[in-house]
Short mmCIF file of N, CA, C and O in Angstrom, two decimals:
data_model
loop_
_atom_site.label_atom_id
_atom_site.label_comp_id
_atom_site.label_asym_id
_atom_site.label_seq_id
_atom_site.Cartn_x
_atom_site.Cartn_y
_atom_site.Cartn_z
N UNK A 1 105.06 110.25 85.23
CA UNK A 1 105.87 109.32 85.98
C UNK A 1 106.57 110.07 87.10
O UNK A 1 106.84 111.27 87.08
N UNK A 2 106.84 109.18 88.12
CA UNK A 2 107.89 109.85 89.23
C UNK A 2 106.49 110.09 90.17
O UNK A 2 106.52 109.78 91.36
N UNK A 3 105.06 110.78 89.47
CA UNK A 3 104.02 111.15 90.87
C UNK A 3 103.80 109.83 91.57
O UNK A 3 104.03 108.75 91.02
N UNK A 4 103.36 109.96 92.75
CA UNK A 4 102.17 109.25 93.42
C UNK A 4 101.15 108.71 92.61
O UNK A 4 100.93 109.50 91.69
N UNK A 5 100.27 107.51 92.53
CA UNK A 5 99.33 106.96 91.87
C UNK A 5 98.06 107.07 93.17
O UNK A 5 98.10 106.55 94.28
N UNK A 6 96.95 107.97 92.57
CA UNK A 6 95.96 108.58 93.43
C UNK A 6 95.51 107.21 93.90
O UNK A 6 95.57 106.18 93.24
N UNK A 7 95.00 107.37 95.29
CA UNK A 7 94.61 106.49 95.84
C UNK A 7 93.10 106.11 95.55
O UNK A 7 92.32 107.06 95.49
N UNK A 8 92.58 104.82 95.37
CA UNK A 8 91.13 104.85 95.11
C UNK A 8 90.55 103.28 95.85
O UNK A 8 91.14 102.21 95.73
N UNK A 9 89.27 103.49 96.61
CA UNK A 9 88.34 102.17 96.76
C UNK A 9 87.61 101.91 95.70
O UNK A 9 87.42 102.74 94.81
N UNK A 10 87.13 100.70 95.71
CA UNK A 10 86.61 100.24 94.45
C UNK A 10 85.47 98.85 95.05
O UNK A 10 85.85 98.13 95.97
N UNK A 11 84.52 98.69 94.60
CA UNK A 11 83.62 97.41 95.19
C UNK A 11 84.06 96.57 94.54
O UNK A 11 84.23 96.67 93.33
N UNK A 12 84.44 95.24 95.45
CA UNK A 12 84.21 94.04 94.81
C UNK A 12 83.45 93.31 93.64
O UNK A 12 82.75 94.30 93.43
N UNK A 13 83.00 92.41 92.71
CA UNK A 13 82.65 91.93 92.20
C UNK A 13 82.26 90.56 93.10
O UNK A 13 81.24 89.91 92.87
N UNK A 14 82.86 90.36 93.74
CA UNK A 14 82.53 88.32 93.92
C UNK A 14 81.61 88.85 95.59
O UNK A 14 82.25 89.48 96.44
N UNK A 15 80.49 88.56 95.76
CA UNK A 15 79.55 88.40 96.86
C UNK A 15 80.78 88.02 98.63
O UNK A 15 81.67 87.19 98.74
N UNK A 16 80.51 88.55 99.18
CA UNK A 16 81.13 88.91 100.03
C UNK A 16 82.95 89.55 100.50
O UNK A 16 83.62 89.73 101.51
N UNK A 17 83.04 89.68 99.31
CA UNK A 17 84.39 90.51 98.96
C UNK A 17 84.53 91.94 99.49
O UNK A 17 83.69 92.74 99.07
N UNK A 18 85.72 92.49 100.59
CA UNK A 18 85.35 93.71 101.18
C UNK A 18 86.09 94.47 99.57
O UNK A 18 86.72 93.93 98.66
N UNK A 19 85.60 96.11 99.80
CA UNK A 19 86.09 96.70 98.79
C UNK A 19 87.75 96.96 98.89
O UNK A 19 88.52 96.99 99.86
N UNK A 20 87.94 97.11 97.57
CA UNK A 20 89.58 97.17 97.58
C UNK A 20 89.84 98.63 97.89
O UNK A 20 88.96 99.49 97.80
N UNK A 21 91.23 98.89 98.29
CA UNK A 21 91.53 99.88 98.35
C UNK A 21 93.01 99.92 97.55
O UNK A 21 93.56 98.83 97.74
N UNK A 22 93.85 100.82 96.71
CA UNK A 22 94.91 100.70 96.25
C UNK A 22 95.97 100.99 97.43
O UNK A 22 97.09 100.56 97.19
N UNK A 23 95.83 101.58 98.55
CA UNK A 23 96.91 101.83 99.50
C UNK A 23 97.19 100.64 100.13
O UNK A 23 98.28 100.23 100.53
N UNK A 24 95.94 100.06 100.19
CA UNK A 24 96.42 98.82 100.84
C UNK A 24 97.87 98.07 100.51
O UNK A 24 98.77 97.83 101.30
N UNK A 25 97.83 97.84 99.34
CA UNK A 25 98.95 97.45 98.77
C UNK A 25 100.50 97.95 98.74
O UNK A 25 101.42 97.47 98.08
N UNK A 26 100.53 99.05 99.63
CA UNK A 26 102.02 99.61 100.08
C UNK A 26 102.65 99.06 100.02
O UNK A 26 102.05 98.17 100.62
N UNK A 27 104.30 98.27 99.60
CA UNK A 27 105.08 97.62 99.78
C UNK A 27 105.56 96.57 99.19
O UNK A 27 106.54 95.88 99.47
N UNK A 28 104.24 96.46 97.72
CA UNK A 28 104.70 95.63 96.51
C UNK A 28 104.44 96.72 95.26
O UNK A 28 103.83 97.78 95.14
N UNK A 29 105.02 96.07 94.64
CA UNK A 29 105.04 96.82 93.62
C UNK A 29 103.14 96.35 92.37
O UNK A 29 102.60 95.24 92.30
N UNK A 30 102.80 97.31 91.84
CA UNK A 30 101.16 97.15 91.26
C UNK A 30 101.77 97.44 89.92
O UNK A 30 102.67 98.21 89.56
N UNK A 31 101.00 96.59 89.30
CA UNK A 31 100.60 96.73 87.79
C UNK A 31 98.83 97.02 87.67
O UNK A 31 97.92 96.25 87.96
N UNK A 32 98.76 98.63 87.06
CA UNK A 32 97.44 99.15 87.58
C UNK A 32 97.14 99.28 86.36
O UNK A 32 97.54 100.17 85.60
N UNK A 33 96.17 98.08 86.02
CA UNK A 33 95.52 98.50 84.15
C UNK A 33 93.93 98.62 84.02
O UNK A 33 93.05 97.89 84.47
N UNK A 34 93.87 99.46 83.46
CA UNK A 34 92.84 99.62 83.02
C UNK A 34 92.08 99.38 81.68
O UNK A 34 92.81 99.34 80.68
N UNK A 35 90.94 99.25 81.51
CA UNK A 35 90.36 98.73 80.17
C UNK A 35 88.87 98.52 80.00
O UNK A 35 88.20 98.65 81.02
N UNK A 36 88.35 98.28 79.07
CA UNK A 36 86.99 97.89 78.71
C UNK A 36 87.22 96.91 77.63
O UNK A 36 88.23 96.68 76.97
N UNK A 37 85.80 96.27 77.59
CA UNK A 37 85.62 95.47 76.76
C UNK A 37 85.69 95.72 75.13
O UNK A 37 86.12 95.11 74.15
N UNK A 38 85.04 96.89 75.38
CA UNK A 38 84.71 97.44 74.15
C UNK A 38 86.12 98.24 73.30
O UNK A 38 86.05 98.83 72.22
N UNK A 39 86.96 98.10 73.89
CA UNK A 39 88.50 98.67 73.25
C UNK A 39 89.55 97.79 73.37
O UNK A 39 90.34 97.42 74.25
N UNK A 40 89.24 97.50 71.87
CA UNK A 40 90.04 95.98 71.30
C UNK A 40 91.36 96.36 71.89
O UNK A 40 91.86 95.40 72.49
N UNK A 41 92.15 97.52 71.92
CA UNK A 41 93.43 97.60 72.44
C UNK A 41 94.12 97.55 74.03
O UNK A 41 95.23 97.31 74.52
N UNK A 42 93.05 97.85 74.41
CA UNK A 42 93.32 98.29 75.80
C UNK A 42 92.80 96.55 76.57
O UNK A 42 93.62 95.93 77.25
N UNK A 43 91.75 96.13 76.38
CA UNK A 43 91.34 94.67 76.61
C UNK A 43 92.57 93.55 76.16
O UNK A 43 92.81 92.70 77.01
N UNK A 44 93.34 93.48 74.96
CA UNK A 44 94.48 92.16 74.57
C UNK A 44 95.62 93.04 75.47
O UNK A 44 95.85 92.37 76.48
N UNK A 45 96.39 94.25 75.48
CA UNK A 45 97.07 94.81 76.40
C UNK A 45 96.41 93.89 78.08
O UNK A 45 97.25 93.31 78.76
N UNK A 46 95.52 93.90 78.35
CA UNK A 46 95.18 93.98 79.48
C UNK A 46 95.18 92.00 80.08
O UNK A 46 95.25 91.36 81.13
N UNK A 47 95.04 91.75 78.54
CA UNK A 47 94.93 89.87 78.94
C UNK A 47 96.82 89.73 78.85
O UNK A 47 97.38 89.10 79.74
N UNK A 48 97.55 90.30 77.84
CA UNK A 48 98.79 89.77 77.70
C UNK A 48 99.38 90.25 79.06
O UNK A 48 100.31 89.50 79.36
N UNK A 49 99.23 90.98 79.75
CA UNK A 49 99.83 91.51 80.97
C UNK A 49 99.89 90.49 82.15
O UNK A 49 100.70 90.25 83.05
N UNK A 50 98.56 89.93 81.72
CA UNK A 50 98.01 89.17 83.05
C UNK A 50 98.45 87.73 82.49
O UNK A 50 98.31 86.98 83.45
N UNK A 51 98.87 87.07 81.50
CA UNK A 51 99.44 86.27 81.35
C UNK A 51 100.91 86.26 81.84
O UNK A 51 101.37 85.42 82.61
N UNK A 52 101.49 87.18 81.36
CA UNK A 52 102.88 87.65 81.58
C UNK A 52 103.36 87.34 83.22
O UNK A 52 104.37 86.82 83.69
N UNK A 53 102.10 87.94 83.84
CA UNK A 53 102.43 88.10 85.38
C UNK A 53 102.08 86.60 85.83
O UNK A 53 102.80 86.12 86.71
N UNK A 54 100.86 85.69 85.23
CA UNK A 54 100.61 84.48 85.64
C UNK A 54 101.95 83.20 85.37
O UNK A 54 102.24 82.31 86.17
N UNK A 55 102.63 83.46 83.98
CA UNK A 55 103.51 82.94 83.70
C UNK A 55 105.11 83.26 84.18
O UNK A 55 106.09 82.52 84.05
N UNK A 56 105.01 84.49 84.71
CA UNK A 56 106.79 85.34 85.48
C UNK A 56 106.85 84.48 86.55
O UNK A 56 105.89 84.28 87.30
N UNK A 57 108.16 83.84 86.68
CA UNK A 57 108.74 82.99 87.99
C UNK A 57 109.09 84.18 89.56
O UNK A 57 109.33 83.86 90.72
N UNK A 58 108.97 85.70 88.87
CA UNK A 58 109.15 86.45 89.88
C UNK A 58 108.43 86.90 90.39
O UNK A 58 108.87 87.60 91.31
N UNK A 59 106.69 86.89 90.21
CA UNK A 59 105.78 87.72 90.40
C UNK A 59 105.03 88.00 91.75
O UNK A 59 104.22 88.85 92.11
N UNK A 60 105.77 86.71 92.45
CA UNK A 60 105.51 87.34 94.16
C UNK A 60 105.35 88.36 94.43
O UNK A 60 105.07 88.55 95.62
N UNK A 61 105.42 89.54 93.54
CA UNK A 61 106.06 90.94 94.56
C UNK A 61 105.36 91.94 93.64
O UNK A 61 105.40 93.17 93.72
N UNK A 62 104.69 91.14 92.73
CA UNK A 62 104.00 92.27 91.59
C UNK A 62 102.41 91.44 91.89
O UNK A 62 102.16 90.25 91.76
N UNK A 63 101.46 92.62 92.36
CA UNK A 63 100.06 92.50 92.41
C UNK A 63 99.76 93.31 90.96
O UNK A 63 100.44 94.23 90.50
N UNK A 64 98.12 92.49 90.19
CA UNK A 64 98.11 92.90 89.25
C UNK A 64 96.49 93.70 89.54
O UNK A 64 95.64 92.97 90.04
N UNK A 65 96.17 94.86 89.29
CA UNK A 65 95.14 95.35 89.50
C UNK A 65 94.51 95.46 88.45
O UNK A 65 95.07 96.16 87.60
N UNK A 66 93.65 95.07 88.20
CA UNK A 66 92.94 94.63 86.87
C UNK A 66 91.44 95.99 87.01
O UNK A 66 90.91 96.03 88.12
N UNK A 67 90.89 96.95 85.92
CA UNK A 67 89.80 97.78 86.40
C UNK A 67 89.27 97.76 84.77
O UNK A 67 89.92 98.09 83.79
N UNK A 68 88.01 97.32 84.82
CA UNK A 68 87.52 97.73 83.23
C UNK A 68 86.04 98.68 83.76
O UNK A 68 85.40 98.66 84.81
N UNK A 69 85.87 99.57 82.37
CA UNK A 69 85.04 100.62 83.23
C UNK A 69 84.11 99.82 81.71
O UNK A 69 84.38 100.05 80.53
N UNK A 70 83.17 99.01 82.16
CA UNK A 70 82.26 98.42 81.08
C UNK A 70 81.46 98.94 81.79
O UNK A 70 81.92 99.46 82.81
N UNK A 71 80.38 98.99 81.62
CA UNK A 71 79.04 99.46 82.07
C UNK A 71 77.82 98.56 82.67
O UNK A 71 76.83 98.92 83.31
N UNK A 72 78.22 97.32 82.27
CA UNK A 72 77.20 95.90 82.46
C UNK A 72 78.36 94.57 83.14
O UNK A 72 79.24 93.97 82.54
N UNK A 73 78.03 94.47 84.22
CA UNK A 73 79.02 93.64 84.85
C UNK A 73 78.75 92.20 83.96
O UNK A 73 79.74 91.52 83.69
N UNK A 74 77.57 91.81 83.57
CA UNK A 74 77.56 90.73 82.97
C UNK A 74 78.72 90.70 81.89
O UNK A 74 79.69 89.96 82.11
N UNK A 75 78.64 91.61 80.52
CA UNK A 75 80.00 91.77 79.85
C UNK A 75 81.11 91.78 80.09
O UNK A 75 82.00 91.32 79.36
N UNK A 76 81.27 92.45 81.45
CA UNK A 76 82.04 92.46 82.18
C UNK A 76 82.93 90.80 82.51
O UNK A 76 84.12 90.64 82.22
N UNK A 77 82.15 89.85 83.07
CA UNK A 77 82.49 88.94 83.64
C UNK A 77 82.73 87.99 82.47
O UNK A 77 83.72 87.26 82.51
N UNK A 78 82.05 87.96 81.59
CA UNK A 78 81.92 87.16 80.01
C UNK A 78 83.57 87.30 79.47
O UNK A 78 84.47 86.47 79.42
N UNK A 79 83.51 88.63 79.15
CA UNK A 79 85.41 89.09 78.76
C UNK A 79 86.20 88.41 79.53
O UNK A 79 86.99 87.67 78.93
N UNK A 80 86.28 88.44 81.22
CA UNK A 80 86.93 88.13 81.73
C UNK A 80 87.24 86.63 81.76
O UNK A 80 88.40 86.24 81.79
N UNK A 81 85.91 85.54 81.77
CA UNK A 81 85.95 84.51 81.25
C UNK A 81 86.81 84.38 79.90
O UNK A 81 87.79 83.66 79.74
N UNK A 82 86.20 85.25 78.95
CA UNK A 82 87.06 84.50 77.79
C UNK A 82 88.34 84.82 77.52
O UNK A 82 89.17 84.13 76.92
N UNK A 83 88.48 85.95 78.02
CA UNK A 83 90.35 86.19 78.13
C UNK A 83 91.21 85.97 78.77
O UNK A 83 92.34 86.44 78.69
N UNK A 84 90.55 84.80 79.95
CA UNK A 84 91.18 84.01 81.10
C UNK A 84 91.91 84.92 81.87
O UNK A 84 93.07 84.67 82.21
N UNK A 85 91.17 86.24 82.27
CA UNK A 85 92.07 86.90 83.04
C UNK A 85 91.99 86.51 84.86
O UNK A 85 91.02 86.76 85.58
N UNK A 86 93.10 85.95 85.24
CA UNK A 86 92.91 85.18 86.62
C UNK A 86 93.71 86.58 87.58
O UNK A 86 94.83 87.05 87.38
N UNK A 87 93.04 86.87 88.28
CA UNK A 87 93.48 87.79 89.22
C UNK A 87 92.41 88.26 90.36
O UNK A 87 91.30 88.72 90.09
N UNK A 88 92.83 88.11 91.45
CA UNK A 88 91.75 88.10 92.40
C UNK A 88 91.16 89.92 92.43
O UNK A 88 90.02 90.37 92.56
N UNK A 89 92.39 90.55 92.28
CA UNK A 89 92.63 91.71 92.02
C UNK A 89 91.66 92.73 91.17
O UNK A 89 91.76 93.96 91.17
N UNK A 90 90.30 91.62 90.15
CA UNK A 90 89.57 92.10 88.56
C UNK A 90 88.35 92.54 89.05
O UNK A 90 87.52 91.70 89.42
N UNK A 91 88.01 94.31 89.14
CA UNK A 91 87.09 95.26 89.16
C UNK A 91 86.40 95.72 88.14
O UNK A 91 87.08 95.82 87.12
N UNK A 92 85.30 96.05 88.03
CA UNK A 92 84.52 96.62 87.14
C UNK A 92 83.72 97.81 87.86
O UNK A 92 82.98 97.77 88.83
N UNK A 93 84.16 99.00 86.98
CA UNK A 93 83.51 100.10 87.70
C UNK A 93 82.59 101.02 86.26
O UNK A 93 82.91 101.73 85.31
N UNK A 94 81.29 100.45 86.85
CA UNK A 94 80.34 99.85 86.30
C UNK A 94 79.45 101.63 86.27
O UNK A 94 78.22 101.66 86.27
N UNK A 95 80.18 102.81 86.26
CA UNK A 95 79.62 103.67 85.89
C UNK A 95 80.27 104.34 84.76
O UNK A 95 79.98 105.49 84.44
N UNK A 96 81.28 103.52 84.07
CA UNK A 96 82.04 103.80 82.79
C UNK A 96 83.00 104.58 82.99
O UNK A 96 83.72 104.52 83.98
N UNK A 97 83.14 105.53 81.91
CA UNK A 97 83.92 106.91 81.88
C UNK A 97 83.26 107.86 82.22
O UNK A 97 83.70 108.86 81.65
N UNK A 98 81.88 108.24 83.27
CA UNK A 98 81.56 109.09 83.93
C UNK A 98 82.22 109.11 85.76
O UNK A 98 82.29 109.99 86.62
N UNK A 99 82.55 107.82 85.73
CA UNK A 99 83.03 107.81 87.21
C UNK A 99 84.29 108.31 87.30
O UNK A 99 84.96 108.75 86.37
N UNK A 100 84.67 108.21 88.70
CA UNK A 100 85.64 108.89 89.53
C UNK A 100 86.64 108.71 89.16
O UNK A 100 87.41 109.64 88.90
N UNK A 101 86.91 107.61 89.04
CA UNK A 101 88.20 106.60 89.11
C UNK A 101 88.40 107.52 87.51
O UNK A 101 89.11 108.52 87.41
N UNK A 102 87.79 107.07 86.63
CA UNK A 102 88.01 107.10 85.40
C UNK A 102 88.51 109.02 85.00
O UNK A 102 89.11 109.57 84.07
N UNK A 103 88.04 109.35 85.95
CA UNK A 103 88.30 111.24 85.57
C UNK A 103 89.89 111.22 86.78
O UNK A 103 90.96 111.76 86.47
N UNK A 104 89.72 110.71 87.70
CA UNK A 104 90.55 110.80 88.56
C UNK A 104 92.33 110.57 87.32
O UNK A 104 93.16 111.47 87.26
N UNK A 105 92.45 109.52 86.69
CA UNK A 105 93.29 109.26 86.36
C UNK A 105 93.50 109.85 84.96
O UNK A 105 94.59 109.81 84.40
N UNK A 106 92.45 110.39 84.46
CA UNK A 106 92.39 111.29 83.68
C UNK A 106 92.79 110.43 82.03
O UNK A 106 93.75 110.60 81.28
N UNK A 107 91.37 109.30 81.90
CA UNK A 107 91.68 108.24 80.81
C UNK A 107 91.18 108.30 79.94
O UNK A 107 91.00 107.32 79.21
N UNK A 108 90.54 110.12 79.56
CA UNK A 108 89.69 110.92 78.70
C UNK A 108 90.32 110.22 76.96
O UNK A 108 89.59 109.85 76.04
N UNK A 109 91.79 110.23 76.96
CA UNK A 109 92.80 110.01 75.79
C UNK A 109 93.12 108.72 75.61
O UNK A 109 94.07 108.42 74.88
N UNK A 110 92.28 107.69 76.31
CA UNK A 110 92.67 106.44 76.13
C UNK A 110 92.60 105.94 77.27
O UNK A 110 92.34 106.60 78.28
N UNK A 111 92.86 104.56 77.25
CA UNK A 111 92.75 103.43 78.53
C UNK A 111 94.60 103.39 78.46
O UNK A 111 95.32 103.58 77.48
N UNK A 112 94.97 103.08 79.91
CA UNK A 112 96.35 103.03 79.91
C UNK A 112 96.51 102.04 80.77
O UNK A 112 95.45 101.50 81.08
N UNK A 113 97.87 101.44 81.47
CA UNK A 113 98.53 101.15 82.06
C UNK A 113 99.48 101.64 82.95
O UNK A 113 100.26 102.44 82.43
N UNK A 114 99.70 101.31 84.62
CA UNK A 114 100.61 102.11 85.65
C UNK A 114 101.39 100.91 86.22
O UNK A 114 100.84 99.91 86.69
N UNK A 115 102.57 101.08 86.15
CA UNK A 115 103.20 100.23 87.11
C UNK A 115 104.11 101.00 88.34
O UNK A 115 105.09 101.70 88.09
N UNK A 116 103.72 100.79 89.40
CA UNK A 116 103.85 101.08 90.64
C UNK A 116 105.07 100.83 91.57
O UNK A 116 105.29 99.69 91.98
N UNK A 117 105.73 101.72 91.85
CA UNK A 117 106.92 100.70 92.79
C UNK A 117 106.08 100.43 94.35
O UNK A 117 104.85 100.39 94.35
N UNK A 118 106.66 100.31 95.32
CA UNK A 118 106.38 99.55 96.25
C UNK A 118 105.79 100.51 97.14
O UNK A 118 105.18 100.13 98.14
N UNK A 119 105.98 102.15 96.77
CA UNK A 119 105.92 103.32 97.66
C UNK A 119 104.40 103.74 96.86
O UNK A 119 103.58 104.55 97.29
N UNK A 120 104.32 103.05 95.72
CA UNK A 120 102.71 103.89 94.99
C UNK A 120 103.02 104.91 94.19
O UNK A 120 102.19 105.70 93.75
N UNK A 121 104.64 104.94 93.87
CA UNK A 121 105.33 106.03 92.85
C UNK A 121 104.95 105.48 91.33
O UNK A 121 105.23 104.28 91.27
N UNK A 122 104.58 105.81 90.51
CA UNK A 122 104.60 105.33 89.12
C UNK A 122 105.54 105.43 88.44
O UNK A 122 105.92 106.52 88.02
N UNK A 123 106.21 104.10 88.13
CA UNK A 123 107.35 103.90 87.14
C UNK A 123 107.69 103.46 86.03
O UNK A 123 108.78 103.21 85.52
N UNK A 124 106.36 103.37 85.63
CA UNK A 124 106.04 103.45 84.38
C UNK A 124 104.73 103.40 83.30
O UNK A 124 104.25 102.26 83.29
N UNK A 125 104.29 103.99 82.72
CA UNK A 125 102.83 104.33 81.94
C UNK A 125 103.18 103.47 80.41
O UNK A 125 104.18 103.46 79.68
N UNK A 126 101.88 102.80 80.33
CA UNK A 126 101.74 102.14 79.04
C UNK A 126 102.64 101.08 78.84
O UNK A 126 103.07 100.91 77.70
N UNK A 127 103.07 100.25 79.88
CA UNK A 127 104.51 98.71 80.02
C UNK A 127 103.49 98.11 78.85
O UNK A 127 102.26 98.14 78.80
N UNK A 128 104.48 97.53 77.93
CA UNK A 128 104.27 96.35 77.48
C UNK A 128 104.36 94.99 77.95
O UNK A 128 104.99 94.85 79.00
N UNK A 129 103.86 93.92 77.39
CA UNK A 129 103.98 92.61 77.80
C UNK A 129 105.41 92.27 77.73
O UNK A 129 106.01 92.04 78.78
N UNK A 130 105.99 92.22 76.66
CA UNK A 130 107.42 92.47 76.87
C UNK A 130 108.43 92.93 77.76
O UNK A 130 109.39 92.39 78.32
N UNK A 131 107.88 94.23 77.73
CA UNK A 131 108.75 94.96 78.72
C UNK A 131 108.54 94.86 80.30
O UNK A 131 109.23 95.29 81.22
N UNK A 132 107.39 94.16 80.31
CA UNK A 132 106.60 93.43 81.90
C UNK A 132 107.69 92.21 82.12
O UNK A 132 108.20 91.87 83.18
N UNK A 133 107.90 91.64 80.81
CA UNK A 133 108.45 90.37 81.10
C UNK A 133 110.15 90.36 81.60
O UNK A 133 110.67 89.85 82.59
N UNK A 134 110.76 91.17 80.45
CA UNK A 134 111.97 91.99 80.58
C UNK A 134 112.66 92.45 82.19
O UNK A 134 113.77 92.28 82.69
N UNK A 135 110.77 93.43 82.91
CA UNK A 135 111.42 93.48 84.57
C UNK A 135 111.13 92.51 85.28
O UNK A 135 111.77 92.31 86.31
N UNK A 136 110.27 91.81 84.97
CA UNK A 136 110.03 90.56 85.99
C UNK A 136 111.15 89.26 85.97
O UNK A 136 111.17 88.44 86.89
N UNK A 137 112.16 89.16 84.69
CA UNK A 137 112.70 88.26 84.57
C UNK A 137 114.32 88.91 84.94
O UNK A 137 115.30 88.17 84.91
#
């Protein structure tokens, strides 16, 4: 906590979508989660968050960056269907835990969670739904 949150592009999912970039987002604050399908913990972490933020009366100001490193975008999109995760924000980087992103943040020990202040400082690792709700309210 307290570093910088490394900057990363990422491809779209939805057919003509430019790729994201996390800098873009300078000046709100990010909820940066990560997850797969296949890790029952890190996937319900990753739907209660995104409820939290769909249901917070404050969330203007909190973008939710949604990244699952599944390997098959079809699974990919299926999860996302069934865990109603709504965020325009929802990537799949579809070379697992061999890719960049995934060594970059160093998620060797688990899938985590970053919440971001407005500068891209991380202010906090592993928020609960609770405790999402707690700053948003």
């Amino acid at each position: 906590m307290g570093d910088v949150a490394p900057d990363f592009k990422i491809e779209s999912t939805s057919n003509g979508q430019p790729a994201f970039k996390l800098g873009n987002l300078k000046g709100k604050y990010v909820l940066l989660s990560f997850w797969a399908s296949y890790d029952a913990h890190s996937r319900m972490q990753n739907a209660s968050l995104s409820n939290v933020l769909r249901s917070a009366s404050r969330n203007d100001n909190v973008e939710m960056v949604s990244v699952s490193f599944d390997e098959y975008q079809s699974i990919f999109k299926e999860t996302v269907r069934k865990d109603q995760i709504v965020t325009p924000t929802c990537f799949v980087e579809t070379k697992g835990e061999s890719s960049g992103l995934f060594k970059k943040y160093r998620l060797g020990r688990g899938f985590t969670n970053y919440l971001l202040d407005e500068n891209g400082v991380i202010i906090a690792k592993n928020i609960s739904a609770a405790e999402l709700s707690a700053y948003l309210n």
